[in-house]
PDB file of N, CA, C and O in Angstrom:
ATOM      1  N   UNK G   2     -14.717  -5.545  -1.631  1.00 90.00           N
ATOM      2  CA  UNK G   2     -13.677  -5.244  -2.592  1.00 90.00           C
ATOM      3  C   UNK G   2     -12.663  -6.393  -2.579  1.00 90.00           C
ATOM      4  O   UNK G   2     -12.358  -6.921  -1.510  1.00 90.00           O
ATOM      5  N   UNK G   3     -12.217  -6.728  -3.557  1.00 95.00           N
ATOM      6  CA  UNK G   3     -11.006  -7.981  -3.944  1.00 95.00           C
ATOM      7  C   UNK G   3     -10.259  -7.373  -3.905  1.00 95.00           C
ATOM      8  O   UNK G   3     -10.288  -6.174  -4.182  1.00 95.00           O
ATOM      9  N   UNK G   4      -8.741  -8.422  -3.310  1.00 95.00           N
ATOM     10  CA  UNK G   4      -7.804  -7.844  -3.380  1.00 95.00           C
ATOM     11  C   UNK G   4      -7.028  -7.253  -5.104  1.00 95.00           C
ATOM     12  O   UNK G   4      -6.256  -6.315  -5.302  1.00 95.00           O
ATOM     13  N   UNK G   5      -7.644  -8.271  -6.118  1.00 96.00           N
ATOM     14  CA  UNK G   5      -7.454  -7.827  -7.365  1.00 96.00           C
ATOM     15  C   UNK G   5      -7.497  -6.140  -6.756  1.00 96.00           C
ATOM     16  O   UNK G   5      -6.635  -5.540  -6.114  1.00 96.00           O
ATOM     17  N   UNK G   6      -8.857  -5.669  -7.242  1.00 97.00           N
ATOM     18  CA  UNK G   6      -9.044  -4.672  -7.219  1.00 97.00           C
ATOM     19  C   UNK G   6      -8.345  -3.720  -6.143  1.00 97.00           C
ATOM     20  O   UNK G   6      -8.109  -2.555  -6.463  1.00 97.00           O
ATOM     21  N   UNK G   7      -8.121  -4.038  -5.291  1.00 97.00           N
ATOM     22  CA  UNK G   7      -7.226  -3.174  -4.254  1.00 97.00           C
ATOM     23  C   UNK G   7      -5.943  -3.091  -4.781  1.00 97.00           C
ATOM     24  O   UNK G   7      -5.455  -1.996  -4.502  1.00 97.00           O
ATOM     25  N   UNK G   8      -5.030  -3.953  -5.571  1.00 97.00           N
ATOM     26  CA  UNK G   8      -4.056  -4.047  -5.973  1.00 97.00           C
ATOM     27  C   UNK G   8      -4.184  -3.287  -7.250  1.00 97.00           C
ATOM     28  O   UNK G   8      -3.172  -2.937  -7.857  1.00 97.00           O
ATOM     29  N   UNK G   9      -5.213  -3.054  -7.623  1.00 97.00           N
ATOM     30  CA  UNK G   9      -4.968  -2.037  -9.149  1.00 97.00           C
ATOM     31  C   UNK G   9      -5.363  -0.583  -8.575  1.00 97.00           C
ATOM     32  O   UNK G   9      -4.778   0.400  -9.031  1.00 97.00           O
ATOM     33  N   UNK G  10      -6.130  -0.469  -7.803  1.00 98.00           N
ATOM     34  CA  UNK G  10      -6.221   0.875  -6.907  1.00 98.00           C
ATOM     35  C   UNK G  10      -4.808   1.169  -6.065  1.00 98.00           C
ATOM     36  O   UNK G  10      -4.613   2.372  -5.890  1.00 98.00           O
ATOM     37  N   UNK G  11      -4.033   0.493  -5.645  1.00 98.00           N
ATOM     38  CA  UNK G  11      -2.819   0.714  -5.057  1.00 98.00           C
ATOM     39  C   UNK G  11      -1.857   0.853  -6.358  1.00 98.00           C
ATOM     40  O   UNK G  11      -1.106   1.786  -6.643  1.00 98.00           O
ATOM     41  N   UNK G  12      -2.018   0.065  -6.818  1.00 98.00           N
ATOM     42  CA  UNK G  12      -1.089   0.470  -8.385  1.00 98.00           C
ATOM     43  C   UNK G  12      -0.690   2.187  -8.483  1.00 98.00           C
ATOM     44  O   UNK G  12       0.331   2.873  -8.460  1.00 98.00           O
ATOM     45  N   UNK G  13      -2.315   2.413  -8.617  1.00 98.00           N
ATOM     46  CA  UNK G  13      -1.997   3.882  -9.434  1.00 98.00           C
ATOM     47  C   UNK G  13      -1.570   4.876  -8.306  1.00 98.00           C
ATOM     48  O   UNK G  13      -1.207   6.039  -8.485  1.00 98.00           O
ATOM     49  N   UNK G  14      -1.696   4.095  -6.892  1.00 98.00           N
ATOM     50  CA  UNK G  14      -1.361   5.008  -5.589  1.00 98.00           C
ATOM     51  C   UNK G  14       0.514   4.998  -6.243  1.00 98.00           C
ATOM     52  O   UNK G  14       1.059   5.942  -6.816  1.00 98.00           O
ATOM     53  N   UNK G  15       1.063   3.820  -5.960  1.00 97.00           N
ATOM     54  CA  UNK G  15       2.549   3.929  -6.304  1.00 97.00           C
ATOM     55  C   UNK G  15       2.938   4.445  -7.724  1.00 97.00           C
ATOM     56  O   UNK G  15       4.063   4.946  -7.704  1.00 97.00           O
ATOM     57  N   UNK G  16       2.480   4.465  -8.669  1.00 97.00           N
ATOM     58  CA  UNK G  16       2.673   5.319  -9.798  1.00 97.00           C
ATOM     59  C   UNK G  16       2.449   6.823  -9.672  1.00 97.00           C
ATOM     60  O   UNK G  16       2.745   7.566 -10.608  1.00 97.00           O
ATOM     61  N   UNK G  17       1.956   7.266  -8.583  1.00 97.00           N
ATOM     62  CA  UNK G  17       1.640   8.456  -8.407  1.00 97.00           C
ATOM     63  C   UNK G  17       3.008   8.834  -7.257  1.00 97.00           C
ATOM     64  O   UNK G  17       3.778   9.792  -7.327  1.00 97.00           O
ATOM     65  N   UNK G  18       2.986   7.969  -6.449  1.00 96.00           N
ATOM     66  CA  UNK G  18       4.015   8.545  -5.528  1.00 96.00           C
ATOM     67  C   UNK G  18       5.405   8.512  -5.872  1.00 96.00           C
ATOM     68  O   UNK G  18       6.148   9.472  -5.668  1.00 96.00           O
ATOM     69  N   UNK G  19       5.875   7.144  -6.527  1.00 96.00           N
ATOM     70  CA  UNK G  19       7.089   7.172  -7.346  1.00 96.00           C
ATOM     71  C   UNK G  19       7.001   8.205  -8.743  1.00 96.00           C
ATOM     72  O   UNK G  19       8.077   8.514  -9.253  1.00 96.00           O
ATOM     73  N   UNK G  20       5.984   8.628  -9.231  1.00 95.00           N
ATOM     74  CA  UNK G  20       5.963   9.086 -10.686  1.00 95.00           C
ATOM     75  C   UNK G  20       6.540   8.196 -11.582  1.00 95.00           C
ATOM     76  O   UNK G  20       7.138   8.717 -12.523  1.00 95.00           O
ATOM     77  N   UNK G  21       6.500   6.622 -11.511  1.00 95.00           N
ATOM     78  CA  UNK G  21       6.592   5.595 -12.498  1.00 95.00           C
ATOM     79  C   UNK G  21       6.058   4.880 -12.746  1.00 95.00           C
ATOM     80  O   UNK G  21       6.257   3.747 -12.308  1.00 95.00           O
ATOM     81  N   UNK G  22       5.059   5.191 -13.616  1.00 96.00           N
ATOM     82  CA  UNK G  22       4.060   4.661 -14.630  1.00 96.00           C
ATOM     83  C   UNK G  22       4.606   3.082 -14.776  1.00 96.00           C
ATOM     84  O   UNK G  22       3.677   2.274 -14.765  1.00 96.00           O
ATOM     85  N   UNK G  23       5.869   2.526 -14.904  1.00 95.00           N
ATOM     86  CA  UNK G  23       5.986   0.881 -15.021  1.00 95.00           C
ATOM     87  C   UNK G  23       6.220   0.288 -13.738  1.00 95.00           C
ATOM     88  O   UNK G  23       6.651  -0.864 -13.795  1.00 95.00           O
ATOM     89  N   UNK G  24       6.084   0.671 -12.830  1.00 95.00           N
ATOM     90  CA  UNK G  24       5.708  -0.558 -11.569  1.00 95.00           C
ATOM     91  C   UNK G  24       4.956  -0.684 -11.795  1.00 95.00           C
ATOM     92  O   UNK G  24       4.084   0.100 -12.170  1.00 95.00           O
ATOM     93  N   UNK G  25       4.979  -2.860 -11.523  1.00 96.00           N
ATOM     94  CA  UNK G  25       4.145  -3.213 -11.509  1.00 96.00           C
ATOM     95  C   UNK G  25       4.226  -3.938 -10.039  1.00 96.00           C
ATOM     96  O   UNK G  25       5.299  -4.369  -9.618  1.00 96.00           O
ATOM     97  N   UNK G  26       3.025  -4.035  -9.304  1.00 97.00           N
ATOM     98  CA  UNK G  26       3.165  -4.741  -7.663  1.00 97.00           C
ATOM     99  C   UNK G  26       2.853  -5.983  -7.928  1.00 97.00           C
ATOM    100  O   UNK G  26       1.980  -6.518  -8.612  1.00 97.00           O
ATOM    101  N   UNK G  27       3.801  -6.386  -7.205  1.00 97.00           N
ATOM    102  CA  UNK G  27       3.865  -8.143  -7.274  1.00 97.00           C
ATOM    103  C   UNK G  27       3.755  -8.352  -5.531  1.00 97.00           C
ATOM    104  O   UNK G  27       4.359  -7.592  -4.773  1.00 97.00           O
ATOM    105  N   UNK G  28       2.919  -9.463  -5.045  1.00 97.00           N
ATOM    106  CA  UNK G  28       2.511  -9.832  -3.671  1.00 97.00           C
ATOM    107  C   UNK G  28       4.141  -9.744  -2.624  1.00 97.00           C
ATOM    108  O   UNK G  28       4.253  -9.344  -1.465  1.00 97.00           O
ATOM    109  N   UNK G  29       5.282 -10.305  -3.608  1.00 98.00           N
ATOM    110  CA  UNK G  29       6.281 -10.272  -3.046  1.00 98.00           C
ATOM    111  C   UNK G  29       7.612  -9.014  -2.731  1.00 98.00           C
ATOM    112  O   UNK G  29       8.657  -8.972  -2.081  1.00 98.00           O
ATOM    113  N   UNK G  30       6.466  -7.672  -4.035  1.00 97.00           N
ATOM    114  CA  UNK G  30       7.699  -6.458  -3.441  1.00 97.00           C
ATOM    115  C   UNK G  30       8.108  -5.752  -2.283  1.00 97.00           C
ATOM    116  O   UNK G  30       7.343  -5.780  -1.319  1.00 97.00           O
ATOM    117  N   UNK G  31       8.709  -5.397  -2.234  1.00 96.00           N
ATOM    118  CA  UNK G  31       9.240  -4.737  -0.764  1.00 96.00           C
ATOM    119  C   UNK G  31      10.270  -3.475  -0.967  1.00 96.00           C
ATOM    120  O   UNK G  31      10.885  -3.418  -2.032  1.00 96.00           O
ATOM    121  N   UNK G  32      10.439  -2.636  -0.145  1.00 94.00           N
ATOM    122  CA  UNK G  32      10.851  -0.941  -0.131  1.00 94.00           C
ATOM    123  C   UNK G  32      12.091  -1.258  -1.185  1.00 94.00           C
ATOM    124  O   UNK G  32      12.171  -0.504  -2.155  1.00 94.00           O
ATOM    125  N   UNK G  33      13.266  -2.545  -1.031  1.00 95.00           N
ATOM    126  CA  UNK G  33      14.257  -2.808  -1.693  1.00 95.00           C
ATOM    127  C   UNK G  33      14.207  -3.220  -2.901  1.00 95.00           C
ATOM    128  O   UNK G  33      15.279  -3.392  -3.482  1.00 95.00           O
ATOM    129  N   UNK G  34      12.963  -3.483  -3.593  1.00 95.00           N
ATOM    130  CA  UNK G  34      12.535  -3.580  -4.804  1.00 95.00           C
ATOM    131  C   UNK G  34      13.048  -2.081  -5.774  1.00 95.00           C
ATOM    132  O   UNK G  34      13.824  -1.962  -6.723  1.00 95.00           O
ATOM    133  N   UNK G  35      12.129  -0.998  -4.948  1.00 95.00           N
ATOM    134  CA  UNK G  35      11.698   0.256  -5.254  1.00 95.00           C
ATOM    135  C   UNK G  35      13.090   0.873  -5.041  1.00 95.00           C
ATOM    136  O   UNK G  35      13.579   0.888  -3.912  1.00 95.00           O
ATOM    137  N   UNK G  36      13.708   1.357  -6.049  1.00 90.00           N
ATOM    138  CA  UNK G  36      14.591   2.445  -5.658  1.00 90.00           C
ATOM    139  C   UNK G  36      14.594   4.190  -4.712  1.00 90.00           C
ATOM    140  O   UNK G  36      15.360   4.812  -3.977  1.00 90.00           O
ATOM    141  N   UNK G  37      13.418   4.345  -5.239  1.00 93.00           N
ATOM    142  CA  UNK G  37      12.683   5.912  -4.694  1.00 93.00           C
ATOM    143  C   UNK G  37      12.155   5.500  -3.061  1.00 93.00           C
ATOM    144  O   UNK G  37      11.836   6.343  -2.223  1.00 93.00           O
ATOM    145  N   UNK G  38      12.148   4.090  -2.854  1.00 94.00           N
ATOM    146  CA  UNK G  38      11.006   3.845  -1.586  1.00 94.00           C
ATOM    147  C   UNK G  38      11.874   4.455  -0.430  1.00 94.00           C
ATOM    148  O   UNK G  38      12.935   3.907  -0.132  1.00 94.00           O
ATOM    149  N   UNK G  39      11.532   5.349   0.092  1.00 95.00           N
ATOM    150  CA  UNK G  39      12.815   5.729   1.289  1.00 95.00           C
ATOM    151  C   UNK G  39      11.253   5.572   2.613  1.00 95.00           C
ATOM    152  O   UNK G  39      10.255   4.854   2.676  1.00 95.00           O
ATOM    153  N   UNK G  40      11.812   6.645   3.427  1.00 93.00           N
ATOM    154  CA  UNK G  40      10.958   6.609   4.718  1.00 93.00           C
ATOM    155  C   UNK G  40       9.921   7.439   4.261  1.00 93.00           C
ATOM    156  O   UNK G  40       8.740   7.165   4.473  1.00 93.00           O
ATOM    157  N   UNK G  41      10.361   8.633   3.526  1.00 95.00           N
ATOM    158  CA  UNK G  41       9.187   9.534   3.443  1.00 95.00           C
ATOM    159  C   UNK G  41       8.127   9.294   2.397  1.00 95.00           C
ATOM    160  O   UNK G  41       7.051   9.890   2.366  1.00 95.00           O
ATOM    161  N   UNK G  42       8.388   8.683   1.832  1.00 95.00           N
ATOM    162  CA  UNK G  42       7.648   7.751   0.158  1.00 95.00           C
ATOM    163  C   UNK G  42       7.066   6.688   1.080  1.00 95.00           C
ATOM    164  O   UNK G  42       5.840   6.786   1.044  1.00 95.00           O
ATOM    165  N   UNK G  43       7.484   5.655   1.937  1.00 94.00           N
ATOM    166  CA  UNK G  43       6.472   5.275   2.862  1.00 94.00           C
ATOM    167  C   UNK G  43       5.146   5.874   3.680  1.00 94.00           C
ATOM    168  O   UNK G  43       4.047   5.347   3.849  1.00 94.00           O
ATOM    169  N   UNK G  44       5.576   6.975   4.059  1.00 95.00           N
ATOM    170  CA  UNK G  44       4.369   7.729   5.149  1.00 95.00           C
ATOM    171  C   UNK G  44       3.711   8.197   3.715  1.00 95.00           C
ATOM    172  O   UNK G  44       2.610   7.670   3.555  1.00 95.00           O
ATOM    173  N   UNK G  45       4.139   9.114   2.557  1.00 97.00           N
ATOM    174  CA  UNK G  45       3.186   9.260   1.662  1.00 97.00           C
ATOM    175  C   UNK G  45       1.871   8.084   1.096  1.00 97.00           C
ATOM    176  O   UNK G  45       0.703   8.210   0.729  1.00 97.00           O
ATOM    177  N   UNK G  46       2.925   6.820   1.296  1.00 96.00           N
ATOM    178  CA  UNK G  46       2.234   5.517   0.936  1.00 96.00           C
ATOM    179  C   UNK G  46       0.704   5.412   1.214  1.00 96.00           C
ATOM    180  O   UNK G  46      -0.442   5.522   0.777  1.00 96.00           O
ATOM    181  N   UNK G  47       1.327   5.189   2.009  1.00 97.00           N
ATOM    182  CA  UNK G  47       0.423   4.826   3.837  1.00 97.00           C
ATOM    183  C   UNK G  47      -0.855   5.733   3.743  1.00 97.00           C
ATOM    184  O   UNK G  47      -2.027   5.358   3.768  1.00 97.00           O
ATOM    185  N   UNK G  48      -0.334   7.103   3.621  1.00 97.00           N
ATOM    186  CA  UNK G  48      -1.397   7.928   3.930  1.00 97.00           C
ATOM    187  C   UNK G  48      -2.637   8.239   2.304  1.00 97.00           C
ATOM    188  O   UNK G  48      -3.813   8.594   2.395  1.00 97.00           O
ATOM    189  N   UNK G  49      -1.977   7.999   1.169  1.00 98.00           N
ATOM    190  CA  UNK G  49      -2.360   7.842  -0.118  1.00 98.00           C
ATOM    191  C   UNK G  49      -3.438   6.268   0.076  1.00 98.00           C
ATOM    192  O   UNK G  49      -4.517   6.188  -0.511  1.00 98.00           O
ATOM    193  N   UNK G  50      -3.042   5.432   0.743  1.00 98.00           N
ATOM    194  CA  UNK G  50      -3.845   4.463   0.554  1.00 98.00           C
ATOM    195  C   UNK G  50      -4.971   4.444   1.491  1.00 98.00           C
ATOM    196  O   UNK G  50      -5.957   3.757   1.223  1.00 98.00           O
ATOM    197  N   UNK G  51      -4.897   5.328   2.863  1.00 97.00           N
ATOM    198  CA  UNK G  51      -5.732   5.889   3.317  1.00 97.00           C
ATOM    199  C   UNK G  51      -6.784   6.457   3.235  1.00 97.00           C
ATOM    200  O   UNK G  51      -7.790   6.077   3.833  1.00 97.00           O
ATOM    201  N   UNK G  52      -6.724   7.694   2.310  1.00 97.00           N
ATOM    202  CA  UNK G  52      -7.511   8.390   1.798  1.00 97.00           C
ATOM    203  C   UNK G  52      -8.332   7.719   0.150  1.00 97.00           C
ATOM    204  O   UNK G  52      -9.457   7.989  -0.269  1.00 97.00           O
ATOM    205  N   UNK G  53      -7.397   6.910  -0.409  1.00 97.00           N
ATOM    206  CA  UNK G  53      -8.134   5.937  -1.398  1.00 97.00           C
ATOM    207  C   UNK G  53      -8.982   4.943  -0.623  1.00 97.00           C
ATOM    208  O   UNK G  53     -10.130   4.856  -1.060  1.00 97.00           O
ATOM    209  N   UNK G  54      -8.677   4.113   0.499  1.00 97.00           N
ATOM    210  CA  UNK G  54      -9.921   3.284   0.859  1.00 97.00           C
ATOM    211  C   UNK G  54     -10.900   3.752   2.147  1.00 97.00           C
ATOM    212  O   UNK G  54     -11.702   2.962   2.647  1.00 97.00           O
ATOM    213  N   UNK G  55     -10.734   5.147   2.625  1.00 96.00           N
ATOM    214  CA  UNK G  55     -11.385   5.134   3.375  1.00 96.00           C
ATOM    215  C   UNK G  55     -11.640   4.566   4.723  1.00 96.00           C
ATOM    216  O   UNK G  55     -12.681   4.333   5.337  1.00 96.00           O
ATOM    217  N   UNK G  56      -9.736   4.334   5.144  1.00 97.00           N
ATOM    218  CA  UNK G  56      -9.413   3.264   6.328  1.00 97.00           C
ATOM    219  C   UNK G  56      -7.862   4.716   6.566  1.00 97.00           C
ATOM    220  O   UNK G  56      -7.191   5.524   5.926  1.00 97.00           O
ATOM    221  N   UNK G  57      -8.111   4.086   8.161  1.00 97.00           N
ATOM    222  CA  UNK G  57      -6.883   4.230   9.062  1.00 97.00           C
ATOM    223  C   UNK G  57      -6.241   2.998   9.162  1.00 97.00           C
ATOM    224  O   UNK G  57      -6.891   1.957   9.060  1.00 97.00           O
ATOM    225  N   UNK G  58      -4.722   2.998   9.399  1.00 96.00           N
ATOM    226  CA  UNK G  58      -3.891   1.920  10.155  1.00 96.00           C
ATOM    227  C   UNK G  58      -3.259   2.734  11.091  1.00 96.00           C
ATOM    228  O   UNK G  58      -2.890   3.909  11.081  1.00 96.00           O
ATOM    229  N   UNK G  59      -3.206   1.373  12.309  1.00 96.00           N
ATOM    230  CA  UNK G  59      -2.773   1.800  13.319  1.00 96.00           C
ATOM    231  C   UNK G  59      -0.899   1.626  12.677  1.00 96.00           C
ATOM    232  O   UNK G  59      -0.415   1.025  11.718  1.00 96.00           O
ATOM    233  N   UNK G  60      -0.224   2.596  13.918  1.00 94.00           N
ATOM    234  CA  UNK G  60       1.198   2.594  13.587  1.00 94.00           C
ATOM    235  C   UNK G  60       1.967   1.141  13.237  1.00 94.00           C
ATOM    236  O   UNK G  60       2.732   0.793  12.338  1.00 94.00           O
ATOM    237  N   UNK G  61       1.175   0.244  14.797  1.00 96.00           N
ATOM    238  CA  UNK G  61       1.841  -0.876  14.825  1.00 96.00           C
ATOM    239  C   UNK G  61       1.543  -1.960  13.471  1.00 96.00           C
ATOM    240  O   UNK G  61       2.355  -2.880  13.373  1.00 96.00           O
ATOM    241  N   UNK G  62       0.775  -1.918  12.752  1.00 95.00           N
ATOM    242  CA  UNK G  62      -0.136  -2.343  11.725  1.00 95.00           C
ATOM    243  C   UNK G  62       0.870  -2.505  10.701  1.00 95.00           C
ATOM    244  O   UNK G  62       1.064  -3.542  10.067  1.00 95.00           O
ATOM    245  N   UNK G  63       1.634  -1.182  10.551  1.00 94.00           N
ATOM    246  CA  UNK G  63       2.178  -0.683   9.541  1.00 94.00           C
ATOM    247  C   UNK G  63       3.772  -1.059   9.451  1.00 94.00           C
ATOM    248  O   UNK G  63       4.589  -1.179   8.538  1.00 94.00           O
ATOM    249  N   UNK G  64       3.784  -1.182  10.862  1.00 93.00           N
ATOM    250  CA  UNK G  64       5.741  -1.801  11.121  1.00 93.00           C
ATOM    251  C   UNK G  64       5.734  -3.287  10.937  1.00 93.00           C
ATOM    252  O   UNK G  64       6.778  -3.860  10.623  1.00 93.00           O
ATOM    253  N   UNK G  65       4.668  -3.911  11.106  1.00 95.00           N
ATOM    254  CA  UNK G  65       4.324  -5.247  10.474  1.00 95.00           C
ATOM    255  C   UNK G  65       4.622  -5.634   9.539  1.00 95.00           C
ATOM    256  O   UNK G  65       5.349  -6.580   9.236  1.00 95.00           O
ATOM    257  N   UNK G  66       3.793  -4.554   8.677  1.00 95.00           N
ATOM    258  CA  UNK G  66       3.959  -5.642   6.689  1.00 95.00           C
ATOM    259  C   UNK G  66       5.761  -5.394   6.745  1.00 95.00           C
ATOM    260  O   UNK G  66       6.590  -4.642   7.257  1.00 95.00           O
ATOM    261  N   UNK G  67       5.675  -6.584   5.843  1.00 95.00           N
ATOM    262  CA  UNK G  67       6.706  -6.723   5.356  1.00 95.00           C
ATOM    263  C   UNK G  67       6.926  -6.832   3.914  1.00 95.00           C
ATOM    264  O   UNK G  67       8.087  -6.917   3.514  1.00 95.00           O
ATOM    265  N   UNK G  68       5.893  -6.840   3.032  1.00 97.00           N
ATOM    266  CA  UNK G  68       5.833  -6.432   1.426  1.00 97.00           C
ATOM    267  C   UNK G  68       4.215  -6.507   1.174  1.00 97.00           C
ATOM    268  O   UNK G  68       3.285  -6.817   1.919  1.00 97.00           O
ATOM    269  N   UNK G  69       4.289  -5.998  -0.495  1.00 97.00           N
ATOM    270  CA  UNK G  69       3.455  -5.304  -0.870  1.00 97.00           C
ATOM    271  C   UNK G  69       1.797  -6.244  -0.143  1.00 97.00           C
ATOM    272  O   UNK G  69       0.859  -5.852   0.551  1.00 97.00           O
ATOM    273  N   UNK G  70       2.248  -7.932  -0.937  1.00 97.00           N
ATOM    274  CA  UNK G  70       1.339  -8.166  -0.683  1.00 97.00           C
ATOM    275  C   UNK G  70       0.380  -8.500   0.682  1.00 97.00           C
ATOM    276  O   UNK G  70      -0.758  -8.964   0.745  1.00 97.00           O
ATOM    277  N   UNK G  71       1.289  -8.085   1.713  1.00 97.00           N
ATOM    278  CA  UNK G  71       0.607  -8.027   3.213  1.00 97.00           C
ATOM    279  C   UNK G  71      -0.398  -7.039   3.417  1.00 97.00           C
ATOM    280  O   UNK G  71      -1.526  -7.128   3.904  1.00 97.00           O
ATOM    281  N   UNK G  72       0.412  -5.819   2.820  1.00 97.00           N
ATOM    282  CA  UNK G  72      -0.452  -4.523   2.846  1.00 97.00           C
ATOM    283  C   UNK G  72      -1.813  -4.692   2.038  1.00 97.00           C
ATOM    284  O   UNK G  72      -2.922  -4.353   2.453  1.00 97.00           O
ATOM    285  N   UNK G  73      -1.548  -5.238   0.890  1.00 98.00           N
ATOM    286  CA  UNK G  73      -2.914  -5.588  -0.226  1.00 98.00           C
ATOM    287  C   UNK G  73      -3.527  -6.056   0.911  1.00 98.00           C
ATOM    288  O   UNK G  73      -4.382  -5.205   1.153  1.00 98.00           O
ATOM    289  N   UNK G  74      -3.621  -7.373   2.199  1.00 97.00           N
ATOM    290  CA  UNK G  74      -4.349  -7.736   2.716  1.00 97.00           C
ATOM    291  C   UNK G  74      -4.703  -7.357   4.168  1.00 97.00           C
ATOM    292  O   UNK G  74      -5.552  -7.902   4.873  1.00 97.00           O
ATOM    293  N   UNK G  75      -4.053  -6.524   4.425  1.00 97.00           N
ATOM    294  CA  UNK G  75      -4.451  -5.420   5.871  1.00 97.00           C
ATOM    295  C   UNK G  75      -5.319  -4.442   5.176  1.00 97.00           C
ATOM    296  O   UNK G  75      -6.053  -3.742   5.874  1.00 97.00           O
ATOM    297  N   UNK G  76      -5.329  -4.300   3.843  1.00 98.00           N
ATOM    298  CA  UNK G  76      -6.084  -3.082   3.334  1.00 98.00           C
ATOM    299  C   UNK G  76      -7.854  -3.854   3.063  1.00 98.00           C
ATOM    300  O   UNK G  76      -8.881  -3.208   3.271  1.00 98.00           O
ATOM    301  N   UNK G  77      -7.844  -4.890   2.717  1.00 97.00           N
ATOM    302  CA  UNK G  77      -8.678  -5.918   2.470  1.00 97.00           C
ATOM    303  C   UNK G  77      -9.229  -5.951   3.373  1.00 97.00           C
ATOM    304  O   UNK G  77     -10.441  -5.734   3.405  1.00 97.00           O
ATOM    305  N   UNK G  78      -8.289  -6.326   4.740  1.00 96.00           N
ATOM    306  CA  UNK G  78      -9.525  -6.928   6.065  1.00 96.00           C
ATOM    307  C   UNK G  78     -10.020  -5.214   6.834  1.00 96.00           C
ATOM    308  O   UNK G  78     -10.895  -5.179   7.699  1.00 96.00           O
ATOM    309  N   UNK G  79      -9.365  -4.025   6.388  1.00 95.00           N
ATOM    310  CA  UNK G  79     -10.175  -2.884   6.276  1.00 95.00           C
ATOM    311  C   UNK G  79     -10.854  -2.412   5.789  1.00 95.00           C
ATOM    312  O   UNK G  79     -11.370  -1.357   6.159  1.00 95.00           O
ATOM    313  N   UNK G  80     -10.988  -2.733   5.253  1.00 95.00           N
ATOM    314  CA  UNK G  80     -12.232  -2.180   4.123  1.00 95.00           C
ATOM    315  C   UNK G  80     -13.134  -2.992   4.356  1.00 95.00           C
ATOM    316  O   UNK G  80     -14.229  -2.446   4.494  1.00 95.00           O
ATOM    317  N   UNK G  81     -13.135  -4.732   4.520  1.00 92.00           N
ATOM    318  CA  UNK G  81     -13.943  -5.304   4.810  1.00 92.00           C
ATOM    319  C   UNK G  81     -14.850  -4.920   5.668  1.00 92.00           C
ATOM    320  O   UNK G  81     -16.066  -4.807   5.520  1.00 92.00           O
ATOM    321  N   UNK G  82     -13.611  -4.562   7.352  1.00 88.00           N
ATOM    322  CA  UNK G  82     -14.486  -3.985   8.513  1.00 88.00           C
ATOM    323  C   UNK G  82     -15.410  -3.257   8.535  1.00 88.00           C
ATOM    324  O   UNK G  82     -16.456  -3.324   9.182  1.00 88.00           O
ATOM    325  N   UNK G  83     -14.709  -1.835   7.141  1.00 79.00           N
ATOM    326  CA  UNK G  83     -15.511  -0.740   7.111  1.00 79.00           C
ATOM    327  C   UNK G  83     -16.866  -0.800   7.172  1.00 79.00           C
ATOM    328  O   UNK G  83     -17.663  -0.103   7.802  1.00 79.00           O
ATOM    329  N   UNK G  84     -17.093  -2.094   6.140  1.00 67.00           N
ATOM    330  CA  UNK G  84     -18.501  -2.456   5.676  1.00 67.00           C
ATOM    331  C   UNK G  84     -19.385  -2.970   6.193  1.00 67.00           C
ATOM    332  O   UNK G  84     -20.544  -2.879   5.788  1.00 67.00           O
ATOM    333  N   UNK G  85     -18.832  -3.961   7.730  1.00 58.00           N
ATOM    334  CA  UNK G  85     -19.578  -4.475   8.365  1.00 58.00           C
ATOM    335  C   UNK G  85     -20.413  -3.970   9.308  1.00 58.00           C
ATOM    336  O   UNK G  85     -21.181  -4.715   9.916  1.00 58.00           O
TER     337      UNK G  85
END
């Protein structure tokens, strides 16, 4: 899977969790972008992108990223794993 494609599958994850159809994710957004992004819209995140790719992250994984597009690529080298 490309990160393209992970990034339009995460799309509709944050349009679903914010309920706003016009975000758009750019490699460089971050929680301060997002007005709605609080702590608990994070763990929804997290766990929404979970169950879309068919991957766990570990906690520490997750205190890491620091915007969108890190996550696009922790989600990438999971899914990759998955496959190997």
């Amino acid at each position: 899977m490309t990160e393209a494609e992970i990034t339009t599958k995460l799309t509709a994850i944050f349009h679903d969790v914010f309920d706003d159809d016009s975000l758009v994710l750019r490699d460089d957004m971050t929680a301060d972008d997002v007005a709605e992004w609080d702590s608990m819209s994070h763990v929804t995140l997290v766990v929404a992108a979970e169950r879309e790719f068919g991957i766990k992250f570990r906690t520490a994984e997750i205190e890491e990223l620091h915007n969108v597009g890190e996550f696009v690529s922790l989600i990438a080298t999971k899914v990759a794993g998955k496959s190997s």
